[in-house]
Short mmCIF file of C-alpha atoms in Angstrom, two decimals:
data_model
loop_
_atom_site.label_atom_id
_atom_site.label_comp_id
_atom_site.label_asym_id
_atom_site.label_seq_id
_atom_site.Cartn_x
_atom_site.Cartn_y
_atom_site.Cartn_z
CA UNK B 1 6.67 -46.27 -13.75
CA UNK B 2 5.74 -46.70 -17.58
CA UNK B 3 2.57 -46.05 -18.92
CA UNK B 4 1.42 -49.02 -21.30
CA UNK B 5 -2.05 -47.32 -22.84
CA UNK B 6 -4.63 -44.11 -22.61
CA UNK B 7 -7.76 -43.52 -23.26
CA UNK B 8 -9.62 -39.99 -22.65
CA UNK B 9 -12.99 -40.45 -21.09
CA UNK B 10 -14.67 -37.09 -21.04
CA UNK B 11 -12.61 -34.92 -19.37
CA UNK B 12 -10.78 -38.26 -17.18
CA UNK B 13 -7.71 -39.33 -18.46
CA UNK B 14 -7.25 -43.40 -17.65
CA UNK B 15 -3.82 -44.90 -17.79
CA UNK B 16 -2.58 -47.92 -17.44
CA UNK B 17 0.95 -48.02 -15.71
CA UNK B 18 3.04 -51.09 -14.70
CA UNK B 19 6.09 -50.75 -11.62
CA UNK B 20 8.16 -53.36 -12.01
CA UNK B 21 5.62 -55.69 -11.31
CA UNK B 22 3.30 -54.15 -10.15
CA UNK B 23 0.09 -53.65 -12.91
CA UNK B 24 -2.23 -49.87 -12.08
CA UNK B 25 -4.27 -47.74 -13.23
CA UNK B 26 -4.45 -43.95 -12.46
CA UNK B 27 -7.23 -41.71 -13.58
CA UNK B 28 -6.75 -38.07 -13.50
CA UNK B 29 -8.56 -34.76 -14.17
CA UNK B 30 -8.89 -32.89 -17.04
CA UNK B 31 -7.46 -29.76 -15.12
CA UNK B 32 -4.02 -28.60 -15.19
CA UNK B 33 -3.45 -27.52 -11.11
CA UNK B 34 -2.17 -29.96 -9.24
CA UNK B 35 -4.57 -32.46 -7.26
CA UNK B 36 -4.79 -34.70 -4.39
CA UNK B 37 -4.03 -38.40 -4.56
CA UNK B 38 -6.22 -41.10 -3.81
CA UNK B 39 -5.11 -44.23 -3.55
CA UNK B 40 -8.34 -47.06 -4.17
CA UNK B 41 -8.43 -50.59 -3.62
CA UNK B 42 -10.75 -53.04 -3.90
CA UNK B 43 -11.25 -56.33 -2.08
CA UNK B 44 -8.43 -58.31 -2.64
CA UNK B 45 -9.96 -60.82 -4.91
CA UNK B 46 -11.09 -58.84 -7.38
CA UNK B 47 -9.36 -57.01 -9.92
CA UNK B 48 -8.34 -53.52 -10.92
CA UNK B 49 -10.45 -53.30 -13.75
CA UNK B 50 -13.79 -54.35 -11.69
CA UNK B 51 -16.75 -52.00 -13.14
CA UNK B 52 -17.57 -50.37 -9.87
CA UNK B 53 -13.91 -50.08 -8.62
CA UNK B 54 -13.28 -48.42 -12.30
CA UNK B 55 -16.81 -46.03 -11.88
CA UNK B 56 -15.83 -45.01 -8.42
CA UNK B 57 -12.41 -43.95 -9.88
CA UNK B 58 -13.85 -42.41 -12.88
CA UNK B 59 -16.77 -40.58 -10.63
CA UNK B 60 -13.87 -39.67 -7.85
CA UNK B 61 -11.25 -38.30 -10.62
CA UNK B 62 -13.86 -36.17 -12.55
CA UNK B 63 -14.52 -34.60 -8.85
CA UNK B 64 -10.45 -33.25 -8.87
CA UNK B 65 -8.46 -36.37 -7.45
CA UNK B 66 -5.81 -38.31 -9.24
CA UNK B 67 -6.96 -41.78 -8.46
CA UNK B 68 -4.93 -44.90 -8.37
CA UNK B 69 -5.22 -48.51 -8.05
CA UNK B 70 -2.85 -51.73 -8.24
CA UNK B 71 -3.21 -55.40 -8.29
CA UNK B 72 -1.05 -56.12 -5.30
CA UNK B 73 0.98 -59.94 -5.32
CA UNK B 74 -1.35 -62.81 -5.28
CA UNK B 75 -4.87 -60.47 -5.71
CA UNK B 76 -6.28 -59.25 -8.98
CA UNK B 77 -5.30 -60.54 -11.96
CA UNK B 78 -1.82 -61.45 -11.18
CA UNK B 79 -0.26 -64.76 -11.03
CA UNK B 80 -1.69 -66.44 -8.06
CA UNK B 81 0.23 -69.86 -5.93
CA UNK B 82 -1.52 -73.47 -6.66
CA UNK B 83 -1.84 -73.11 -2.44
CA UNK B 84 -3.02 -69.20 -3.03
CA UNK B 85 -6.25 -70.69 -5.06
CA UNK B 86 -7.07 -73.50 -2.99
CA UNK B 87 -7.02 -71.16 0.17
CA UNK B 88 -9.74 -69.12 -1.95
CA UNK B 89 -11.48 -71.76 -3.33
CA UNK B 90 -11.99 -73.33 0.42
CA UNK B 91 -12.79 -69.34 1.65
CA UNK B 92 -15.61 -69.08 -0.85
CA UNK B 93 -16.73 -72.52 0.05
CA UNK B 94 -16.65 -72.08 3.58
CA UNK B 95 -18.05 -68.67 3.57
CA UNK B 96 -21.41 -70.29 0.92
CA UNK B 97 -21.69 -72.79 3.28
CA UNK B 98 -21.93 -70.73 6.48
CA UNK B 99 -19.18 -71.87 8.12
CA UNK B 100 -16.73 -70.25 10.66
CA UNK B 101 -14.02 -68.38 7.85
CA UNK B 102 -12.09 -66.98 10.50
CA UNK B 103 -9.05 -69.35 10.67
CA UNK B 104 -8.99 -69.43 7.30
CA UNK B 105 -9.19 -65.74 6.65
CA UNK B 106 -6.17 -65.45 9.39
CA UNK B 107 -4.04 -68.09 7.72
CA UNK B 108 -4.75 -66.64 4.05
CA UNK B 109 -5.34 -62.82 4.13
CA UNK B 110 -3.39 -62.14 7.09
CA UNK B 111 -0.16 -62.34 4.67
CA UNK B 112 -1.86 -61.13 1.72
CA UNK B 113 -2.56 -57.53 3.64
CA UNK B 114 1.62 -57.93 5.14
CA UNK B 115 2.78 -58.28 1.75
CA UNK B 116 0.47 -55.71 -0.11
CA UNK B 117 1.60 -52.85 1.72
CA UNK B 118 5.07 -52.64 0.08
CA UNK B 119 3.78 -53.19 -3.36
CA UNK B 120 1.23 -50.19 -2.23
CA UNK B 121 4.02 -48.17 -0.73
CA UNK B 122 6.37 -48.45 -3.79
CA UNK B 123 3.51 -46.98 -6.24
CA UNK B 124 2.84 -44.15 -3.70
CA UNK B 125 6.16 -42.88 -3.95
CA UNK B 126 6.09 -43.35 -7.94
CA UNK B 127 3.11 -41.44 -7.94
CA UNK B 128 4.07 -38.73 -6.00
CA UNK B 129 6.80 -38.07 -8.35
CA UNK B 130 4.53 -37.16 -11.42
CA UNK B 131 3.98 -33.90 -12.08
CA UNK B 132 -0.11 -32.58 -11.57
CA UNK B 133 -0.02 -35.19 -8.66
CA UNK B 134 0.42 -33.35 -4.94
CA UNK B 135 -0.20 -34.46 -1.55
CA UNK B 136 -1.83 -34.59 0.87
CA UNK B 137 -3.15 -38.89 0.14
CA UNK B 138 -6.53 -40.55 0.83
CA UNK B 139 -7.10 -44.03 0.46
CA UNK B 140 -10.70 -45.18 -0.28
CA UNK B 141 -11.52 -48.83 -0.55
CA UNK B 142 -13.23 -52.07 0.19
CA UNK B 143 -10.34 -53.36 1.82
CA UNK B 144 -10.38 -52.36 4.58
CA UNK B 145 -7.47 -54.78 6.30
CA UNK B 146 -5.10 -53.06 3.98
CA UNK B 147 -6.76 -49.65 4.23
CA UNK B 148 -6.10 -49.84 8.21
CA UNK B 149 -2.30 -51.45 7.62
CA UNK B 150 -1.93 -48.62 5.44
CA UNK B 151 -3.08 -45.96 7.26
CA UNK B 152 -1.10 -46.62 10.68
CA UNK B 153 2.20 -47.44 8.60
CA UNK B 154 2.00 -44.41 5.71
CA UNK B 155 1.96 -40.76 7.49
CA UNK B 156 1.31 -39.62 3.94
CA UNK B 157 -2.30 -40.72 4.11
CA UNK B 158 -4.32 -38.17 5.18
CA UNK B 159 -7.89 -39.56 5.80
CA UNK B 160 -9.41 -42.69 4.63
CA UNK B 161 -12.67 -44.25 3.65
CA UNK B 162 -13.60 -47.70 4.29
CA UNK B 163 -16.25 -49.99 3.39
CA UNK B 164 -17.73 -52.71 5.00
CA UNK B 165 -14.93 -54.51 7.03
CA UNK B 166 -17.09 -57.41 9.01
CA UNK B 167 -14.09 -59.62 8.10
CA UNK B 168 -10.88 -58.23 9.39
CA UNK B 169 -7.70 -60.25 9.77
CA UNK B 170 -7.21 -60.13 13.90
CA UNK B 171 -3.61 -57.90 13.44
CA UNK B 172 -5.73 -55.22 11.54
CA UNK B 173 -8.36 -55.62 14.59
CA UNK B 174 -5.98 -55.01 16.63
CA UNK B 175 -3.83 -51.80 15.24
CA UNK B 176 -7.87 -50.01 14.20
CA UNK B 177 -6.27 -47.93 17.84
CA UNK B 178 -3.54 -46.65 16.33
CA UNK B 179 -5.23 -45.33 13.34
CA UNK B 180 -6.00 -41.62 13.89
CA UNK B 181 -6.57 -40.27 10.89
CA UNK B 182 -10.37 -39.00 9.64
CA UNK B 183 -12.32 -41.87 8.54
CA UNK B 184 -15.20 -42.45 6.64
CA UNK B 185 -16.69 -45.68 7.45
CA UNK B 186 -19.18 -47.15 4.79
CA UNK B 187 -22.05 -50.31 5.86
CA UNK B 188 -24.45 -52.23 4.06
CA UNK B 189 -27.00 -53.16 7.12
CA UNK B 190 -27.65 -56.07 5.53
CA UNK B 191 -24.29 -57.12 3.95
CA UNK B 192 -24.10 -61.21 4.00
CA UNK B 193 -20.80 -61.36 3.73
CA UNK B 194 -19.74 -58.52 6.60
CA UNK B 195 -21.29 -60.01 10.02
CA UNK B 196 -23.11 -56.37 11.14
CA UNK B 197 -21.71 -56.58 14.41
CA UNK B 198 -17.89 -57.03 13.93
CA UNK B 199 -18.39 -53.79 11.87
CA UNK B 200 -19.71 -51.84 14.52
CA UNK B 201 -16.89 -52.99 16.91
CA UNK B 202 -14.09 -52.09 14.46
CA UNK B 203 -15.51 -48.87 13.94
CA UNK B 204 -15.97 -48.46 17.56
CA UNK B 205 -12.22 -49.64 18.09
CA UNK B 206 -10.41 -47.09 15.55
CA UNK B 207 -8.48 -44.40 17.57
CA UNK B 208 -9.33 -41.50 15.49
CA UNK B 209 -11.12 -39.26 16.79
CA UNK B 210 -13.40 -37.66 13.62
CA UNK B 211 -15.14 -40.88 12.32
CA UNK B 212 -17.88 -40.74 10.60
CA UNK B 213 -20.44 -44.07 10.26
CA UNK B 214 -22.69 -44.23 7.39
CA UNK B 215 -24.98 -47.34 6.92
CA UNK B 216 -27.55 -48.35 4.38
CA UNK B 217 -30.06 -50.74 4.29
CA UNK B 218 -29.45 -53.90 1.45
CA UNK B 219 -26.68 -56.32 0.62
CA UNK B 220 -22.93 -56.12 -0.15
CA UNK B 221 -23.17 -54.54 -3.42
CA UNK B 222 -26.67 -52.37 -2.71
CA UNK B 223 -24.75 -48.76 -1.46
CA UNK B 224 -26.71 -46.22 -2.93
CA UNK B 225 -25.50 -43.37 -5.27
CA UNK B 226 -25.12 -40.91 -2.90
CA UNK B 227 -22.75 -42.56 -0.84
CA UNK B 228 -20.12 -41.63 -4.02
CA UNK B 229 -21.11 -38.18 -3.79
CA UNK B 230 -20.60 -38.43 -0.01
CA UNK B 231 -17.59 -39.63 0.24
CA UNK B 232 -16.01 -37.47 -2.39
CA UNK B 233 -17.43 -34.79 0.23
CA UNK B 234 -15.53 -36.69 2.59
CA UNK B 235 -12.31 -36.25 0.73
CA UNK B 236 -13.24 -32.47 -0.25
CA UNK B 237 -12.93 -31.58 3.74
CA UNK B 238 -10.03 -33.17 4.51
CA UNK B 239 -7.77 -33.50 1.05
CA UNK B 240 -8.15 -29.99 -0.63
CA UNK S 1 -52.43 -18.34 11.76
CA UNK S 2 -51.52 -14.79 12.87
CA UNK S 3 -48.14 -13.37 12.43
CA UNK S 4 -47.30 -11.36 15.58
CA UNK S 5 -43.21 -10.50 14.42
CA UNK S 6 -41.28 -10.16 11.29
CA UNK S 7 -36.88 -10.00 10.82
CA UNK S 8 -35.07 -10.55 7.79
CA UNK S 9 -32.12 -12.23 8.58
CA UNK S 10 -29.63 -11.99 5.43
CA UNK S 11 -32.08 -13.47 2.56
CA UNK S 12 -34.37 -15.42 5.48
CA UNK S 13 -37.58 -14.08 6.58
CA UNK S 14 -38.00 -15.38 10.16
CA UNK S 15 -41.77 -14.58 11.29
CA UNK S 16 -43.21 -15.33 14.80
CA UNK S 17 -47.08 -16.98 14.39
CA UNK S 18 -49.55 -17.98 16.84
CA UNK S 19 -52.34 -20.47 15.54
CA UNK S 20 -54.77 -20.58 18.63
CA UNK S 21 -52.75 -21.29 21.67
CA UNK S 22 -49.95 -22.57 19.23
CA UNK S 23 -46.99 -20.18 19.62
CA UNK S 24 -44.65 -21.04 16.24
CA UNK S 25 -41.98 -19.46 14.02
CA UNK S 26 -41.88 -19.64 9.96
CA UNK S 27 -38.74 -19.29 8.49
CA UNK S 28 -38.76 -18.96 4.50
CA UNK S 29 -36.11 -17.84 1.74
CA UNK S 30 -35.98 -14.90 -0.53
CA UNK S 31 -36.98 -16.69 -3.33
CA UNK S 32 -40.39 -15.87 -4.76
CA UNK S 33 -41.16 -19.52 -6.05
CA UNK S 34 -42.66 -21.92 -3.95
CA UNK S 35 -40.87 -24.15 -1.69
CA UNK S 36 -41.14 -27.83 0.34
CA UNK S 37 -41.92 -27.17 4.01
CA UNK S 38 -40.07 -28.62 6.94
CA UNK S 39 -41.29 -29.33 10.24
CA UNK S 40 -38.64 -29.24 12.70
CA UNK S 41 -38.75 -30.28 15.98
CA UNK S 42 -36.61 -30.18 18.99
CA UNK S 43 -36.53 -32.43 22.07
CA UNK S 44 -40.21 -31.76 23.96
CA UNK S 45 -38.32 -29.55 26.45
CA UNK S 46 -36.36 -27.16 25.07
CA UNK S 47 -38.71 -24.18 23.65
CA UNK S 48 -38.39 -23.30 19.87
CA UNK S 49 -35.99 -20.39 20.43
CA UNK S 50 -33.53 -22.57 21.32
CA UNK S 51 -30.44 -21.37 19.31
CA UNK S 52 -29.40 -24.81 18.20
CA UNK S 53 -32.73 -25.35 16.29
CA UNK S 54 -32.90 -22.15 14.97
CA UNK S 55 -29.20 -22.20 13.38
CA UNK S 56 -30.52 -25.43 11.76
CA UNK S 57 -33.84 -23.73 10.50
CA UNK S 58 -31.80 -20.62 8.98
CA UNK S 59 -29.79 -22.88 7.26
CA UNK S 60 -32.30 -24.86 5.82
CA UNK S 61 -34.43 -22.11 4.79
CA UNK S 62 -31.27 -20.69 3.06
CA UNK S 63 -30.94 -23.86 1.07
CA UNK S 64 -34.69 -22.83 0.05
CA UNK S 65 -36.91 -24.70 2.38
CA UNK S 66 -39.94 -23.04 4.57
CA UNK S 67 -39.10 -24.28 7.90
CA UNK S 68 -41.26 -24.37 10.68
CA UNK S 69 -41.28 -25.00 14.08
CA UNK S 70 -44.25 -25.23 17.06
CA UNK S 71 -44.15 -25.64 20.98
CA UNK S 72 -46.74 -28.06 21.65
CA UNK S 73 -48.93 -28.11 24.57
CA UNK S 74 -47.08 -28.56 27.49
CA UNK S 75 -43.47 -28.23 25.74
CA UNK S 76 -41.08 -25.66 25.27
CA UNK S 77 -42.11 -22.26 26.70
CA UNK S 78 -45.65 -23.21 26.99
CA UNK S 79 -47.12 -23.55 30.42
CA UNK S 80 -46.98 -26.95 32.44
CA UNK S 81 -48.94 -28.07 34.91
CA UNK S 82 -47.15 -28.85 38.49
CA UNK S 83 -47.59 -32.39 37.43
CA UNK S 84 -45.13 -32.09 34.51
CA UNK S 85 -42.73 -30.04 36.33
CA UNK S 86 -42.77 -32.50 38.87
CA UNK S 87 -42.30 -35.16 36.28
CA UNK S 88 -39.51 -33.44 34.09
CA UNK S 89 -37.71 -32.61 37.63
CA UNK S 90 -37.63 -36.51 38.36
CA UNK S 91 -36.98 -37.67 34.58
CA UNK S 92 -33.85 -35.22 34.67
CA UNK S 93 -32.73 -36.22 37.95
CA UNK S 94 -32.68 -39.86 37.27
CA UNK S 95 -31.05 -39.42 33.83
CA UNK S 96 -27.92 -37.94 35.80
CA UNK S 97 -28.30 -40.17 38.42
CA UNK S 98 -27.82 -43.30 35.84
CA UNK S 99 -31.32 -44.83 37.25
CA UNK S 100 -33.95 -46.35 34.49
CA UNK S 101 -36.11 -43.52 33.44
CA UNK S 102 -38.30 -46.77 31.64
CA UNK S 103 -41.47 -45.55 33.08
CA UNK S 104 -40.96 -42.49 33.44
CA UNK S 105 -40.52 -41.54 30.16
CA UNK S 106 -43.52 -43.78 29.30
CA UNK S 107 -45.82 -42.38 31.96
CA UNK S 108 -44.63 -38.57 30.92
CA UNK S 109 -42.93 -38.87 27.39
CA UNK S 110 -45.81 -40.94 25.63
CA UNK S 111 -48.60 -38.72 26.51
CA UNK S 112 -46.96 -35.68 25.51
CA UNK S 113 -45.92 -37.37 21.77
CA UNK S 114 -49.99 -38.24 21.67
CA UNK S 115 -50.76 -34.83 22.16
CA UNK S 116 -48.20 -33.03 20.22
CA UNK S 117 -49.69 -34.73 17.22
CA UNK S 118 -52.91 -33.08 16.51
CA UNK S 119 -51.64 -29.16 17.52
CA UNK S 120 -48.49 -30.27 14.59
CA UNK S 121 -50.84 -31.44 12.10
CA UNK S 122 -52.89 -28.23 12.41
CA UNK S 123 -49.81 -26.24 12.29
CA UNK S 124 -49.90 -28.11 8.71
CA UNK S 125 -53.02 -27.50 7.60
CA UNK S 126 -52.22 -23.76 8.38
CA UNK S 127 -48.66 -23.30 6.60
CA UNK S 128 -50.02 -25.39 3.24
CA UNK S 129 -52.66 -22.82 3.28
CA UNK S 130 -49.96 -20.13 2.82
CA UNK S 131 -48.89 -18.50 -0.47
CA UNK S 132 -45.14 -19.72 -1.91
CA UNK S 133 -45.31 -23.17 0.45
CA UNK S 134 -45.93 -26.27 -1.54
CA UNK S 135 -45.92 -30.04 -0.71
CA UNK S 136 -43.89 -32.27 -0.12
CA UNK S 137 -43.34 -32.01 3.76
CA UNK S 138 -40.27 -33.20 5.12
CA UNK S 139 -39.99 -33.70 9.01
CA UNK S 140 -36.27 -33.02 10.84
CA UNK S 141 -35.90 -33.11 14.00
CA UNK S 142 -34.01 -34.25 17.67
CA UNK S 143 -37.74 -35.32 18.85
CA UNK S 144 -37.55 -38.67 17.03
CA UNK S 145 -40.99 -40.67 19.15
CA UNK S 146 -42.93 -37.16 17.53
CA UNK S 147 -41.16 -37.90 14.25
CA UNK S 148 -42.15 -41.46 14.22
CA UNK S 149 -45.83 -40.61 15.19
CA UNK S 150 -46.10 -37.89 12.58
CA UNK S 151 -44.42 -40.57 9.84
CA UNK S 152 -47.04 -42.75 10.74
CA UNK S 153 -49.99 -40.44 11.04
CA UNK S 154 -49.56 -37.94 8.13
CA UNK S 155 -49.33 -38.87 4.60
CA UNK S 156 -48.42 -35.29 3.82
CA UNK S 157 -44.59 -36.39 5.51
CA UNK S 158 -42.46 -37.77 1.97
CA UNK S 159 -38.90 -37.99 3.89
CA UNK S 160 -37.72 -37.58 7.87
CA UNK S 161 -34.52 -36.86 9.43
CA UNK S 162 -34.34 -37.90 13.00
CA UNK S 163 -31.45 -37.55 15.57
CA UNK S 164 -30.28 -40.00 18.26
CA UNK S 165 -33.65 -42.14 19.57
CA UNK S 166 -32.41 -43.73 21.94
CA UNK S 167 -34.84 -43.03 24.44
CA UNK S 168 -38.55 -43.72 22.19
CA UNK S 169 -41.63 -44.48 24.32
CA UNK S 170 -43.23 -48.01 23.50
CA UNK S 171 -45.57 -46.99 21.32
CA UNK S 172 -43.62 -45.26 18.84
CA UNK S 173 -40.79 -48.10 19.55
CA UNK S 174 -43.96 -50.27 18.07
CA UNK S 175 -45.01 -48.35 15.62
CA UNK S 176 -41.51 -48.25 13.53
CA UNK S 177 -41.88 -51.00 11.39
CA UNK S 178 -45.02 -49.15 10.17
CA UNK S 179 -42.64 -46.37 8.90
CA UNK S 180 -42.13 -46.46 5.50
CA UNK S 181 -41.05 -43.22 3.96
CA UNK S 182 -37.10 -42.49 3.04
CA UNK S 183 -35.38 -41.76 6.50
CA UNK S 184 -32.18 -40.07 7.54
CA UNK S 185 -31.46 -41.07 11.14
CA UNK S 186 -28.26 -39.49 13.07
CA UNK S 187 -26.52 -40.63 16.00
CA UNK S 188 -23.53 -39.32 18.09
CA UNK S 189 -22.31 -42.27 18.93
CA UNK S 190 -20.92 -41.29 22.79
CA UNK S 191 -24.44 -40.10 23.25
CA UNK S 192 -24.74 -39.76 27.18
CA UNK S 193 -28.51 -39.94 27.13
CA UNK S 194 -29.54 -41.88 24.65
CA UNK S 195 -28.38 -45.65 24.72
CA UNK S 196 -26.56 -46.69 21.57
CA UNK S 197 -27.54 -49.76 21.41
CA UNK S 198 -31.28 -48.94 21.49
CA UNK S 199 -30.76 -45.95 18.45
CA UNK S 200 -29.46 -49.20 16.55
CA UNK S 201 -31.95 -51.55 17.66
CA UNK S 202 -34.91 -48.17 16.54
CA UNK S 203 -32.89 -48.03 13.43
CA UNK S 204 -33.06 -51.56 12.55
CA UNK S 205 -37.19 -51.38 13.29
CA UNK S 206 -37.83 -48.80 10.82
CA UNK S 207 -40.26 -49.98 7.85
CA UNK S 208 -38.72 -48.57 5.03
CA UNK S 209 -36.85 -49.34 2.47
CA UNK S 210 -34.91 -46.52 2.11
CA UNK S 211 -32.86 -45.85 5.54
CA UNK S 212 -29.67 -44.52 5.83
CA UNK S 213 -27.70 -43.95 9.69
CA UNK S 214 -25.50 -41.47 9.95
CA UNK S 215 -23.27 -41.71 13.39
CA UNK S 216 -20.31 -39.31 14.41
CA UNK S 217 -18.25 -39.76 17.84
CA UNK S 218 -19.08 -37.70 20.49
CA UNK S 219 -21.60 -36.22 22.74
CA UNK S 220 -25.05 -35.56 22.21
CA UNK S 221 -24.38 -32.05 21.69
CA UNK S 222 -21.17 -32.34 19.19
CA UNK S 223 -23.06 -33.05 15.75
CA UNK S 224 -20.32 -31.74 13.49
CA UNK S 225 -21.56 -29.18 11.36
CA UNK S 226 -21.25 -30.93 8.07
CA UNK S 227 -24.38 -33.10 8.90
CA UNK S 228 -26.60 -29.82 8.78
CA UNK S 229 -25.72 -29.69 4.85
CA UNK S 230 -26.23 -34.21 4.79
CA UNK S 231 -29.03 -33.78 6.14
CA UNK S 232 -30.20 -31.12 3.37
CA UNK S 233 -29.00 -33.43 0.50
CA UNK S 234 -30.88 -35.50 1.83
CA UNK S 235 -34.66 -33.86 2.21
CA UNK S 236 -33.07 -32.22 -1.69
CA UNK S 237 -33.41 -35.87 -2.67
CA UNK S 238 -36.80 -36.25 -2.06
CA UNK S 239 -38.61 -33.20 -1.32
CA UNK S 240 -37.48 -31.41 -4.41
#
């Protein structure tokens, strides 16, 4: 892992990092004790330096987490396939128009969640390694395919927060059983993109048995403030 | 109002009052500045000693609320007349027998919410007419159709936390969308007596703008105990 650049923001110290690569950012704490890891993603599409994926971080660190995030292969602002941006152009288009996305989202996300985990894996393990970085792991994110891959395939993840999650590829569907961790799971009542329903039956279907709903009312990108504070709560009970 | 018992409890005064034929309890903090009141209301049939709702009024007091709480005519450990025994006998019965409880809950339930309503809002006029109590008034409590009709009825109410709903007479079923101040509604989501699908479907009725649903798997009685302190962010958020 090699850190490419710095930059102190109050008392949060952001860093970018490349693995290989793999581009990241981790934001840690001013303090000197050793703190939990969480690992954040966004949705796949977007990238790591996404102002509310970078104020959540900021927000999270400056609570006492190291915070991390990666543009995974194919997502972010890494190189992306000729086929990799038609599949999203006819997503987006499909999804504007109103039309059934699910074979698409199977055919297209479906290996983009298979092959992030790795990528996701590999920077764990680098991370771990620092020094001021200890266990236990949370993961916190907006997607929540590769939240729920992650969490049934990495024992070192301790708890989890999700958000939204209408739009699940049908193998994460499936395995939301087998995760047993402590979840948060995060809803916008309202969300156009996240059919309501589908939410409710994946949180419904996860195996865990200390799951926690909270929904809003508004759109995809209307959570409220407090739903930062609350889910740094989250991470207080089970991380530290 | 006359206060008939006094015990300090740590740094909460917990004073028995009887307004009338009102029997109530007044729970306030040490401090000497004044506070927002809380009405807090159980389900119609369980009297106000009940040690669930009084853990939750301690609490809240602590976090520097008054909290108070009433039994309404014909609820808690205030007489009944044969005809509500009767009624409650065959309510509770068909409840555990699975059967719909529709009409009786309409037939029993409604007129009891319509009469609660004026002996509450007197128990209001009352407590705002103490020293160290100040407005706003926040309403919390498991009797959500009460809730709703106090919302709607009292201007005096800035913010409400209600629990599960499932079961809500028609009128107050009606009169959500009319419900318009900042709302905090819980739901155990294995809730045997109170459908699920009919919390979500009150949920989704609610006027305001400013709704957030906070659901936790389980039981109705396994509310972990980290929504006591939610729900005091919450009524912190807009009754202070």
């Amino acid at each position: 892992m090699q850190f490419t650049s710095e930059r102190l923001d109050g008392d949060v110290l952001e860093r970018e990092f490349t693995l290989g690569e793999i581009p990241g950012t981790l934001w840690t704490p001013g303090s000197a004790a050793p703190v939990p890891l969480v690992l954040m993603a966004h949705n796949n599409g977007l990238p790591k330096s996404d102002p509310r994926l970078v104020a959540r971080a900021r927000y999270t660190a400056a609570r006492g987490y190291a915070v991390a995030t990666i543009d995974a292969a194919g997502c972010g602002e890494r190189p992306r396939s000729a086929a990799d941006e038609r599949a999203r152009t006819e997503l987006r288009r499909a999804m504007q128009a109103g039309e059934p996305v699910d074979e698409i989202f199977e055919s297209f996300i479906g290996p983009l969640v298979e092959n992030a985990v790795p990528e996701w894996r590999t920077t764990l393990d680098a991370l771990l390694a620092l020094p001021g970085i200890d266990g236990p792991v949370g993961y916190s994110g907006g997607w929540t395919a590769l939240g729920i891959r992650l969490a049934v395939a990495e024992p070192r993840i301790k708890a989890a927060g999700f958000f939204a999650g209408g739009y699940v590829p049908r193998a994460q569907r499936e395995e939301a059983g087998q995760v047993t961790i402590p979840l948060l799971f995060l809803l916008q009542w309202d969300d156009e993109g996240n059919p309501r329903e589908r939410a409710l039956e994946l949180f419904d279907a996860f195996g865990t048995k200390e799951k926690t709903l909270h929904a809003n009312l508004g759109g995809h990108t209307g959570t409220p403030w407090f739903e930062l504070e609350d889910g740094c709560r989250f991470l207080d009970r089970h991380l530290k």
